Structure formats: structure tokens, C-alpha cells
CSV table of C-alpha atoms in Angstrom, one decimal:
chain,number,residue,atom,x,y,z
Z,1,MET,CA,-56.9,-9.0,-14.6
Z,2,ILE,CA,-54.2,-11.2,-13.8
Z,3,ARG,CA,-50.5,-10.3,-12.8
Z,4,ILE,CA,-47.6,-12.5,-14.4
Z,5,LYS,CA,-43.8,-12.3,-13.4
Z,6,ALA,CA,-41.8,-12.2,-16.3
Z,7,GLU,CA,-38.1,-13.1,-16.1
Z,8,TYR,CA,-35.3,-11.7,-18.1
Z,9,PRO,CA,-31.9,-13.5,-17.3
Z,10,GLY,CA,-28.7,-12.9,-18.7
Z,11,LEU,CA,-29.4,-8.7,-19.0
Z,12,VAL,CA,-26.6,-8.0,-16.5
Z,13,GLN,CA,-23.2,-9.6,-15.9
Z,14,HIS,CA,-23.2,-12.8,-14.0
Z,15,SER,CA,-26.9,-13.5,-14.4
Z,16,LEU,CA,-28.3,-10.9,-12.2
Z,17,SER,CA,-31.9,-11.3,-13.4
Z,18,PHE,CA,-34.6,-8.6,-14.1
Z,19,PHE,CA,-37.9,-9.1,-13.0
Z,20,GLU,CA,-41.1,-7.3,-14.6
Z,21,VAL,CA,-44.7,-7.8,-13.5
Z,22,LEU,CA,-47.2,-7.6,-16.5
Z,23,ASP,CA,-50.7,-6.9,-16.5
Z,24,VAL,CA,-52.6,-9.3,-18.6
Z,25,PRO,CA,-56.1,-8.9,-19.5
Z,26,ASP,CA,-58.6,-11.7,-18.7
Z,27,ASN,CA,-59.4,-12.5,-22.2
Z,28,SER,CA,-55.8,-12.6,-23.4
Z,29,PRO,CA,-54.4,-16.1,-24.5
Z,30,LEU,CA,-51.4,-15.6,-21.7
Z,31,ALA,CA,-54.4,-15.5,-19.4
Z,32,SER,CA,-55.7,-18.7,-20.3
Z,33,LYS,CA,-52.2,-20.4,-20.5
Z,34,ALA,CA,-51.4,-19.1,-17.0
Z,35,THR,CA,-54.3,-20.7,-15.4
Z,36,MET,CA,-54.0,-24.0,-17.7
Z,37,PRO,CA,-53.0,-27.2,-15.7
Z,38,LEU,CA,-49.5,-28.7,-16.7
Z,39,PRO,CA,-49.6,-32.6,-17.7
Z,40,ALA,CA,-47.0,-34.8,-16.0
Z,41,SER,CA,-45.0,-34.9,-19.6
Z,42,ALA,CA,-44.5,-31.4,-19.5
Z,43,LEU,CA,-42.8,-31.7,-16.1
Z,44,TYR,CA,-40.0,-34.0,-17.0
Z,45,ARG,CA,-37.8,-34.4,-19.9
Z,46,ARG,CA,-36.0,-37.7,-20.5
Z,47,CYS,CA,-32.5,-37.7,-21.9
Z,48,ASP,CA,-31.5,-40.5,-23.9
Z,49,PRO,CA,-27.8,-41.3,-23.1
Z,50,ALA,CA,-27.1,-42.9,-26.7
Z,51,GLY,CA,-27.4,-39.1,-28.1
Z,52,PHE,CA,-23.9,-38.2,-26.4
Z,53,GLY,CA,-20.9,-38.5,-28.2
Z,54,PHE,CA,-18.5,-39.5,-25.3
Z,55,GLU,CA,-18.2,-42.2,-22.8
Z,56,THR,CA,-17.8,-39.9,-19.5
Z,57,THR,CA,-17.6,-36.2,-19.0
Z,58,ALA,CA,-13.8,-36.6,-18.4
Z,59,ASP,CA,-13.5,-36.9,-22.3
Z,60,LEU,CA,-14.9,-33.4,-22.5
Z,61,GLU,CA,-13.3,-30.2,-23.1
Z,62,PRO,CA,-13.7,-27.9,-20.1
Z,63,LEU,CA,-16.6,-25.4,-20.6
Z,64,ASP,CA,-15.5,-21.8,-21.7
Z,65,GLY,CA,-17.1,-19.9,-18.7
Z,66,ALA,CA,-20.2,-20.8,-16.9
Z,67,PRO,CA,-23.6,-22.2,-18.1
Z,68,GLY,CA,-25.6,-19.3,-18.7
Z,69,GLN,CA,-23.2,-16.5,-17.8
Z,70,ALA,CA,-22.4,-15.6,-21.7
Z,71,ARG,CA,-22.3,-11.8,-21.0
Z,72,ALA,CA,-20.3,-12.1,-17.8
Z,73,THR,CA,-18.0,-14.2,-19.4
Z,74,GLU,CA,-17.5,-11.8,-22.2
Z,75,ALA,CA,-17.2,-8.9,-19.7
Z,76,VAL,CA,-14.2,-10.8,-17.9
Z,77,ARG,CA,-12.5,-11.2,-21.3
Z,78,PHE,CA,-12.9,-7.7,-22.1
Z,79,GLY,CA,-11.5,-6.6,-18.5
Z,80,LEU,CA,-8.4,-9.1,-18.8
Z,81,GLY,CA,-7.6,-7.7,-22.1
Z,82,ILE,CA,-7.3,-4.1,-21.0
Z,83,ARG,CA,-3.6,-3.3,-20.4
Z,84,ARG,CA,-3.6,-0.1,-18.5
Z,85,ALA,CA,-3.1,0.9,-15.1
Z,86,GLY,CA,-6.0,1.6,-13.0
Z,87,TYR,CA,-8.8,-0.7,-14.7
Z,88,ASN,CA,-10.0,-3.5,-12.4
Z,89,LEU,CA,-12.7,-6.1,-12.7
Z,90,PHE,CA,-15.7,-5.8,-10.1
Z,91,VAL,CA,-17.7,-8.8,-9.9
Z,92,ILE,CA,-21.1,-8.9,-8.2
Z,93,GLY,CA,-23.9,-11.4,-8.2
Z,94,PRO,CA,-26.0,-14.0,-6.4
Z,95,GLU,CA,-24.3,-16.6,-4.5
Z,96,GLY,CA,-23.4,-19.7,-6.2
Z,97,THR,CA,-23.5,-18.1,-10.0
Z,98,GLY,CA,-19.8,-19.1,-10.5
Z,99,LYS,CA,-18.4,-15.7,-10.0
Z,100,ARG,CA,-15.1,-16.6,-8.4
Z,101,THR,CA,-14.7,-19.7,-10.7
Z,102,ILE,CA,-15.2,-17.7,-14.1
Z,103,VAL,CA,-12.5,-15.1,-12.6
Z,104,ASP,CA,-10.1,-17.4,-11.3
Z,105,GLN,CA,-10.3,-19.5,-14.7
Z,106,PHE,CA,-9.9,-16.6,-17.1
Z,107,THR,CA,-6.9,-15.0,-14.9
Z,108,ARG,CA,-5.1,-18.3,-14.8
Z,109,ARG,CA,-5.6,-18.7,-18.5
Z,110,GLN,CA,-4.3,-15.4,-19.2
Z,111,ALA,CA,-1.3,-15.4,-16.9
Z,112,ALA,CA,-0.4,-18.7,-18.6
Z,113,THR,CA,0.3,-16.7,-21.8
Z,114,GLN,CA,2.2,-13.8,-20.3
Z,115,PRO,CA,5.9,-13.6,-19.1
Z,116,THR,CA,6.4,-14.5,-15.4
Z,117,PRO,CA,6.1,-11.2,-13.5
Z,118,PRO,CA,9.0,-10.0,-11.5
Z,119,ASP,CA,9.2,-10.7,-7.7
Z,120,TRP,CA,8.4,-7.9,-5.3
Z,121,VAL,CA,10.0,-7.6,-1.8
Z,122,TYR,CA,10.0,-4.9,1.0
Z,123,VAL,CA,13.4,-3.9,2.7
Z,124,ASN,CA,14.0,-1.5,5.4
Z,125,ASN,CA,14.3,2.1,4.7
Z,126,PHE,CA,17.3,2.9,7.3
Z,127,ASN,CA,16.7,6.7,6.5
Z,128,GLU,CA,12.8,6.6,6.8
Z,129,PRO,CA,11.9,3.5,8.7
Z,130,HIS,CA,8.2,4.3,8.3
Z,131,ARG,CA,8.5,4.1,4.3
Z,132,PRO,CA,10.1,0.7,3.4
Z,133,ARG,CA,11.8,0.3,0.3
Z,134,ALA,CA,10.3,-1.8,-2.5
Z,135,LEU,CA,12.8,-3.8,-4.6
Z,136,SER,CA,12.1,-5.6,-7.9
Z,137,LEU,CA,14.0,-8.7,-8.5
Z,138,PRO,CA,13.6,-11.4,-11.2
Z,139,PRO,CA,11.3,-14.4,-10.7
Z,140,GLY,CA,12.4,-16.5,-7.7
Z,141,ARG,CA,15.0,-14.4,-6.9
Z,142,GLY,CA,12.8,-12.6,-4.2
Z,143,ALA,CA,12.5,-15.6,-2.1
Z,144,ALA,CA,16.1,-16.4,-2.3
Z,145,LEU,CA,17.3,-13.1,-0.9
Z,146,ARG,CA,14.8,-13.5,2.0
Z,147,GLN,CA,16.4,-17.1,2.7
Z,148,ASP,CA,19.9,-15.3,2.3
Z,149,MET,CA,19.4,-12.7,4.6
Z,150,ARG,CA,17.6,-14.9,7.6
Z,151,SER,CA,20.8,-17.1,7.2
Z,152,LEU,CA,22.9,-13.8,7.5
Z,153,VAL,CA,21.1,-12.8,10.4
Z,154,ASP,CA,21.1,-16.1,12.3
Z,155,GLU,CA,25.1,-16.1,11.8
Z,156,LEU,CA,25.5,-12.6,12.9
Z,157,ARG,CA,23.5,-13.3,16.0
Z,158,VAL,CA,26.4,-15.6,17.1
Z,159,ALA,CA,29.4,-14.1,15.4
Z,160,LEU,CA,28.7,-10.5,16.7
Z,161,PRO,CA,28.5,-11.3,20.5
Z,162,ALA,CA,31.6,-13.9,20.1
Z,163,ALA,CA,33.6,-11.0,18.4
Z,164,PHE,CA,33.2,-8.7,21.3
Z,165,GLU,CA,34.1,-11.5,23.9
Z,166,SER,CA,37.3,-12.7,22.4
Z,167,ASP,CA,40.7,-12.2,23.8
Z,168,ASP,CA,41.7,-10.0,21.0
Z,169,TYR,CA,38.9,-7.5,21.5
Z,170,ARG,CA,39.4,-7.7,25.2
Z,171,SER,CA,43.4,-7.1,24.9
Z,172,ARG,CA,42.8,-4.0,22.6
Z,173,ARG,CA,40.0,-2.4,24.8
Z,174,GLN,CA,42.2,-3.0,27.8
Z,175,SER,CA,45.0,-1.0,25.8
Z,176,ILE,CA,42.5,1.9,25.2
Z,177,ASP,CA,41.2,2.0,28.9
Z,178,GLU,CA,44.6,2.1,30.4
Z,179,THR,CA,45.8,4.9,27.9
Z,180,PHE,CA,43.1,7.2,29.1
Z,181,LYS,CA,43.4,6.0,32.6
Z,182,GLU,CA,47.1,6.6,32.7
Z,183,ARG,CA,46.4,10.2,30.8
Z,184,ARG,CA,44.1,11.3,33.7
Z,185,GLU,CA,46.1,10.0,36.3
Z,186,LYS,CA,49.4,11.4,35.4
Z,187,ALA,CA,47.7,15.0,34.9
Z,188,PHE,CA,46.4,14.9,38.4
Z,189,LEU,CA,49.6,13.5,39.7
Z,190,GLU,CA,51.5,16.4,38.2
Z,191,VAL,CA,48.9,18.8,40.1
Z,192,GLU,CA,49.6,17.3,43.1
Z,193,ARG,CA,53.4,17.3,42.8
Z,194,HIS,CA,53.3,21.0,42.4
Z,195,ALA,CA,50.9,21.5,45.2
Z,196,LYS,CA,52.9,19.2,47.5
Z,197,GLU,CA,56.1,21.5,46.6
Z,198,LYS,CA,54.1,24.5,47.5
Z,199,ASN,CA,52.9,22.9,51.0
Z,200,ILE,CA,49.4,22.7,49.5
Z,201,GLY,CA,47.4,19.4,49.9
Z,202,ILE,CA,44.7,18.7,47.6
Z,203,ILE,CA,41.7,16.8,49.9
Z,204,ARG,CA,39.1,14.3,48.1
Z,205,THR,CA,35.7,15.0,49.9
Z,206,PRO,CA,32.2,13.6,49.2
Z,207,VAL,CA,31.4,16.8,47.5
Z,208,GLY,CA,34.6,17.4,45.6
Z,209,ILE,CA,37.7,18.2,45.9
Z,210,ALA,CA,39.2,20.9,48.5
Z,211,LEU,CA,42.7,22.8,49.0
Z,212,ALA,CA,44.4,23.4,52.3
Z,213,PRO,CA,48.0,24.7,53.6
Z,214,MET,CA,50.3,22.1,55.0
Z,215,ARG,CA,52.9,22.1,57.1
Z,216,GLY,CA,55.0,19.1,57.8
Z,217,GLY,CA,52.9,16.9,55.8
Z,218,GLU,CA,50.1,17.6,57.9
Z,219,VAL,CA,47.0,19.7,56.9
Z,220,ILE,CA,47.0,23.2,59.2
Z,221,PRO,CA,43.8,23.2,61.1
Z,222,PRO,CA,41.8,26.5,60.3
Z,223,GLU,CA,42.2,28.0,63.6
Z,224,GLU,CA,45.7,27.6,63.6
Z,225,PHE,CA,46.1,29.0,59.9
Z,226,HIS,CA,44.5,32.2,61.1
Z,227,LYS,CA,47.1,32.8,63.9
Z,228,LEU,CA,49.8,32.6,61.2
Z,229,PRO,CA,51.4,36.0,60.1
Z,230,GLU,CA,49.3,38.0,57.4
Z,231,SER,CA,52.2,37.6,55.0
Z,232,GLU,CA,52.2,33.8,55.3
Z,233,GLN,CA,48.4,33.5,55.0
Z,234,GLN,CA,48.4,35.8,51.8
Z,235,ARG,CA,51.5,33.3,50.5
Z,236,ALA,CA,49.3,30.2,51.3
Z,237,GLN,CA,46.4,31.6,49.9
Z,238,SER,CA,48.2,32.8,46.5
Z,239,GLU,CA,49.8,29.4,46.2
Z,240,MET,CA,46.3,27.7,46.9
Z,241,ASN,CA,44.8,29.8,44.1
Z,242,ALA,CA,47.4,29.0,41.7
Z,243,ILE,CA,47.1,25.5,42.4
Z,244,HIS,CA,43.2,25.9,42.0
Z,245,ASP,CA,43.6,27.2,38.5
Z,246,GLU,CA,45.9,24.4,37.5
Z,247,LEU,CA,43.5,21.7,38.8
Z,248,GLN,CA,40.5,23.5,37.2
Z,249,ALA,CA,42.3,23.6,33.8
Z,250,VAL,CA,42.8,19.6,34.3
Z,251,LEU,CA,39.1,19.3,35.2
Z,252,ARG,CA,38.3,21.0,32.1
Z,253,LEU,CA,40.1,18.5,30.1
Z,254,VAL,CA,38.6,15.4,31.6
Z,255,PRO,CA,35.4,15.7,29.3
Z,256,LYS,CA,37.2,16.1,25.9
Z,257,TRP,CA,39.5,13.0,27.2
Z,258,ASP,CA,36.4,11.1,27.9
Z,259,SER,CA,34.9,12.0,24.4
Z,260,GLU,CA,38.3,10.8,22.8
Z,261,HIS,CA,38.2,7.7,24.9
Z,262,ARG,CA,34.7,6.8,23.6
Z,263,GLU,CA,35.5,7.5,20.1
Z,264,LYS,CA,38.5,5.0,20.4
Z,265,VAL,CA,36.3,2.6,21.7
Z,266,ARG,CA,33.7,3.2,19.0
Z,267,ALA,CA,36.3,3.0,16.1
Z,268,LEU,CA,37.3,-0.5,17.6
Z,269,ASN,CA,34.1,-1.6,18.0
Z,270,GLN,CA,33.5,-0.8,14.2
Z,271,ASP,CA,36.6,-2.3,13.1
Z,272,VAL,CA,35.6,-5.5,15.2
Z,273,ILE,CA,32.0,-5.2,13.2
Z,274,ARG,CA,33.5,-4.9,9.8
Z,275,SER,CA,35.6,-8.0,10.4
Z,276,ALA,CA,32.7,-10.1,11.8
Z,277,ILE,CA,30.5,-9.2,8.9
Z,278,GLY,CA,32.6,-8.4,5.8
Z,279,TYR,CA,33.0,-11.8,4.2
Z,280,ARG,CA,29.7,-12.8,5.1
Z,281,LEU,CA,28.0,-9.8,3.4
Z,282,ASP,CA,30.4,-10.4,0.7
Z,283,ALA,CA,29.2,-13.8,0.0
Z,284,VAL,CA,25.7,-12.6,-0.1
Z,285,SER,CA,26.4,-9.6,-2.5
Z,286,GLY,CA,28.3,-12.2,-4.7
Z,287,ARG,CA,24.9,-13.9,-5.6
Z,288,TYR,CA,23.3,-10.6,-6.4
Z,289,THR,CA,26.1,-8.9,-8.6
Z,290,ASP,CA,23.7,-8.5,-11.4
Z,291,LEU,CA,20.9,-6.9,-9.4
Z,292,LYS,CA,22.3,-3.3,-8.7
Z,293,ASN,CA,19.2,-2.7,-6.4
Z,294,VAL,CA,20.3,-5.6,-4.0
Z,295,VAL,CA,23.9,-4.7,-4.0
Z,296,GLU,CA,23.1,-1.0,-2.8
Z,297,HIS,CA,20.8,-2.4,-0.1
Z,298,LEU,CA,23.5,-4.7,1.0
Z,299,LYS,CA,25.8,-1.9,1.4
Z,300,VAL,CA,23.3,0.1,3.5
Z,301,VAL,CA,22.8,-3.0,5.9
Z,302,GLU,CA,26.6,-3.0,6.4
Z,303,HIS,CA,26.7,0.7,6.9
Z,304,ASP,CA,24.0,0.5,9.4
Z,305,LEU,CA,25.7,-2.4,11.1
Z,306,VAL,CA,28.8,-0.7,11.5
Z,307,GLU,CA,27.5,2.5,12.7
Z,308,ASN,CA,25.4,0.9,15.4
Z,309,ALA,CA,28.1,-1.3,16.8
Z,310,GLU,CA,27.5,-0.3,20.4
Z,311,GLN,CA,24.0,-1.8,20.4
Z,312,PHE,CA,25.4,-5.2,19.9
Z,313,LEU,CA,27.4,-4.7,23.0
Z,314,SER,CA,26.3,-5.9,26.3
Z,315,GLN,CA,27.7,-3.0,28.4
Z,316,GLY,CA,31.3,-3.7,27.7
Z,317,VAL,CA,33.6,-6.3,29.2
Z,318,GLY,CA,32.7,-8.0,32.5
Z,319,ALA,CA,29.0,-7.2,31.8
Z,320,GLU,CA,26.5,-8.7,34.3
Z,321,THR,CA,24.5,-11.8,33.0
Z,322,SER,CA,21.4,-10.2,33.3
Z,323,ARG,CA,22.2,-7.4,31.0
Z,324,SER,CA,23.9,-9.8,28.8
Z,325,GLU,CA,20.5,-11.6,28.2
Z,326,GLU,CA,18.9,-8.0,27.9
Z,327,HIS,CA,21.3,-7.4,25.0
Z,328,LYS,CA,20.8,-10.6,23.3
Z,329,SER,CA,17.1,-10.0,23.4
Z,330,GLU,CA,17.5,-6.8,21.9
Z,331,LEU,CA,19.9,-8.0,19.3
Z,332,GLN,CA,17.4,-10.5,18.1
Z,333,SER,CA,14.5,-8.1,18.0
Z,334,ARG,CA,16.6,-5.7,16.2
Z,335,PHE,CA,17.6,-8.1,13.6
Z,336,GLY,CA,14.5,-9.8,13.1
Z,337,ILE,CA,12.8,-6.3,11.8
Z,338,SER,CA,15.8,-3.8,10.5
Z,339,TYR,CA,17.1,-6.8,8.2
Z,340,ALA,CA,14.6,-9.1,7.3
Z,341,VAL,CA,13.1,-9.2,3.4
Z,342,PHE,CA,9.4,-9.5,3.1
Z,343,CYS,CA,8.2,-10.9,-0.2
Z,344,LEU,CA,4.9,-9.7,-1.8
């Protein structure tokens, strides 16, 4: 009994061969052929170049597929012809059988007959940063938008800090600061005037503000105060309680004034931001008036810039250099991510 290995190529895509072991009887013709020695002529086949109809292989048309891969080639053609979502080509086979070549060749040929697909880009989703937005743009416009946003960011990195360091901003900021400072000082001076009229002194100590009776512009020591007639002590105590209530009323207004001060400064900062970015963003938007999704995204970018104006400041006028450098680094990092466009 002789065992012969029979090979059946081409039964699976990409020439994955099947092998079968056959049991051959000793008296079978196959058995005699299996042991028959081969002559040298059977091991070599001469090719006559005169039989070729070309001078060089450069004169030939490219092969449609790979030699010996007829079924694999047909499978690729069939797969590329399915125009439905969820269908993919899964290619597997021995190394060196031309898998990548076949797929690349046919996909390129198929793509050449189709309309150019749109560009897809990812942009920041400011409401949900962990879920970026995907925008579809006409072919070639995605790279243009990416470059436009890079140029815009580069300009704003310089323009925004410069706007907050300008004389105009410093003057307007100083005016706001002085207005609220005067309001606070005026309120405290009014309390001090009332206290002085009633011979009550307002004393600032490391732990807060204290009130004390006065005589001739000097604070009455506690031991002397207790020597005064009871009626005079009660009158002084009543006057101190009234001044205390008046002072507390002013102190309760301080947080409200501070909040109003911050809002005024914030409004000023937003106005400065709008002035710095307005015409620059308008120039970018003007190139995409035909793309509603891009125009809407640029409006969101403008809103984010304006709402986060404080993040572009280095702690106000007269900030330390180290803080200014820290601000510049933070600004560049924020711009590098928040306003970038990523092409797919």
C-alpha cells in the first residue's frame, strides 16, 4: 500500500490549498507511476521567446488579479460590488500570495469610477468634550479648514494677550476698579463720620473692627469708662450699638459690591475678546458661507472664547512675570486642543 498526497489548489479564496491523503493499492497504475523515476526532460520545459507577441513585458496590459487566484479575484470583485453598510472584505491566506496586491488593485480601480468622497473632520464638542463632533465637508475643504483654524489660533495667541495689555484696556479696567473702591471707601467714611459725631471710635485690629467710646479725640480706657456715671455708660453703649448696626449693614453690602465689580470686569474682558477675535473669525467664516455646519461651529468657537475670557488673562494688570509665562503656556495648551480641526 502506498500513500499519496493529492493537492487541490484554488478551492478557497486566495489559494488556500486543501490536501488529501489517498491510500493507493500496490497493483494500481498510480502506484507504479509514484515510484517511476523522472527523466531530465520532464524536469525542465524550454520556453521559446519567438512565440511571444511582445518585445518586453512593459508592452503588456497589467494582469487582472493574480495568477492562480481566479476565485479569490472574483470574491474581491463580488465584495466590492456590495453597496450596503456593514459588509466588509475579510482576506486570509498564506504569506506572499498577493492578498494585499489584489485588494489594493481592485479597490483603487473601483474608487476611480466613483465620485470623490467627502472630507470628514473632528472638532471639539464644547458641551460634551468627551464626544467630539464629526463634520462632513466637500472634498479638499477639510484640510483647508484645518489650516484656517491653525492660522486663527496662531493669531489669537498673540492678539489676545496684547489686547489685555493695551493702554485702552488698562484705562477702562482702572476706571472700574476706582469706581468700586470709591463706593466702598465712601460707605465706610460715612459710618466713621457718624461714629465721630457720637464720640465713638472705629478701630481696625488684626482680628477685625472694634468700637470704643472716645473723649477729646482719644479712646477712653476700659477702667476709666467703668468709672463714668451709669447713664453715660448706657448712652455710649447705645451709640456703639447703633454704629455697630450701621457698620454691619455696610459690611453686608461688600460681597454684593465685589460681585458687581467682577461682573463689570468680566463684561469688559468679553468686550475686549470680541474686538480681538471678531474680524478674524469673520474672515474665516466668510470662506465657508456655503457650509452651514462649519459656520455654526465657528459661532460656537466665538461663544467659547468670549465666555472664557478670564482664562486668557495672566491675573490682571501688573501680574508677575512668572504668572504671565504660566498663563501663556495654559493659553497655548487650551488653543492646541479646543479649537483644532482633525482630519480623518
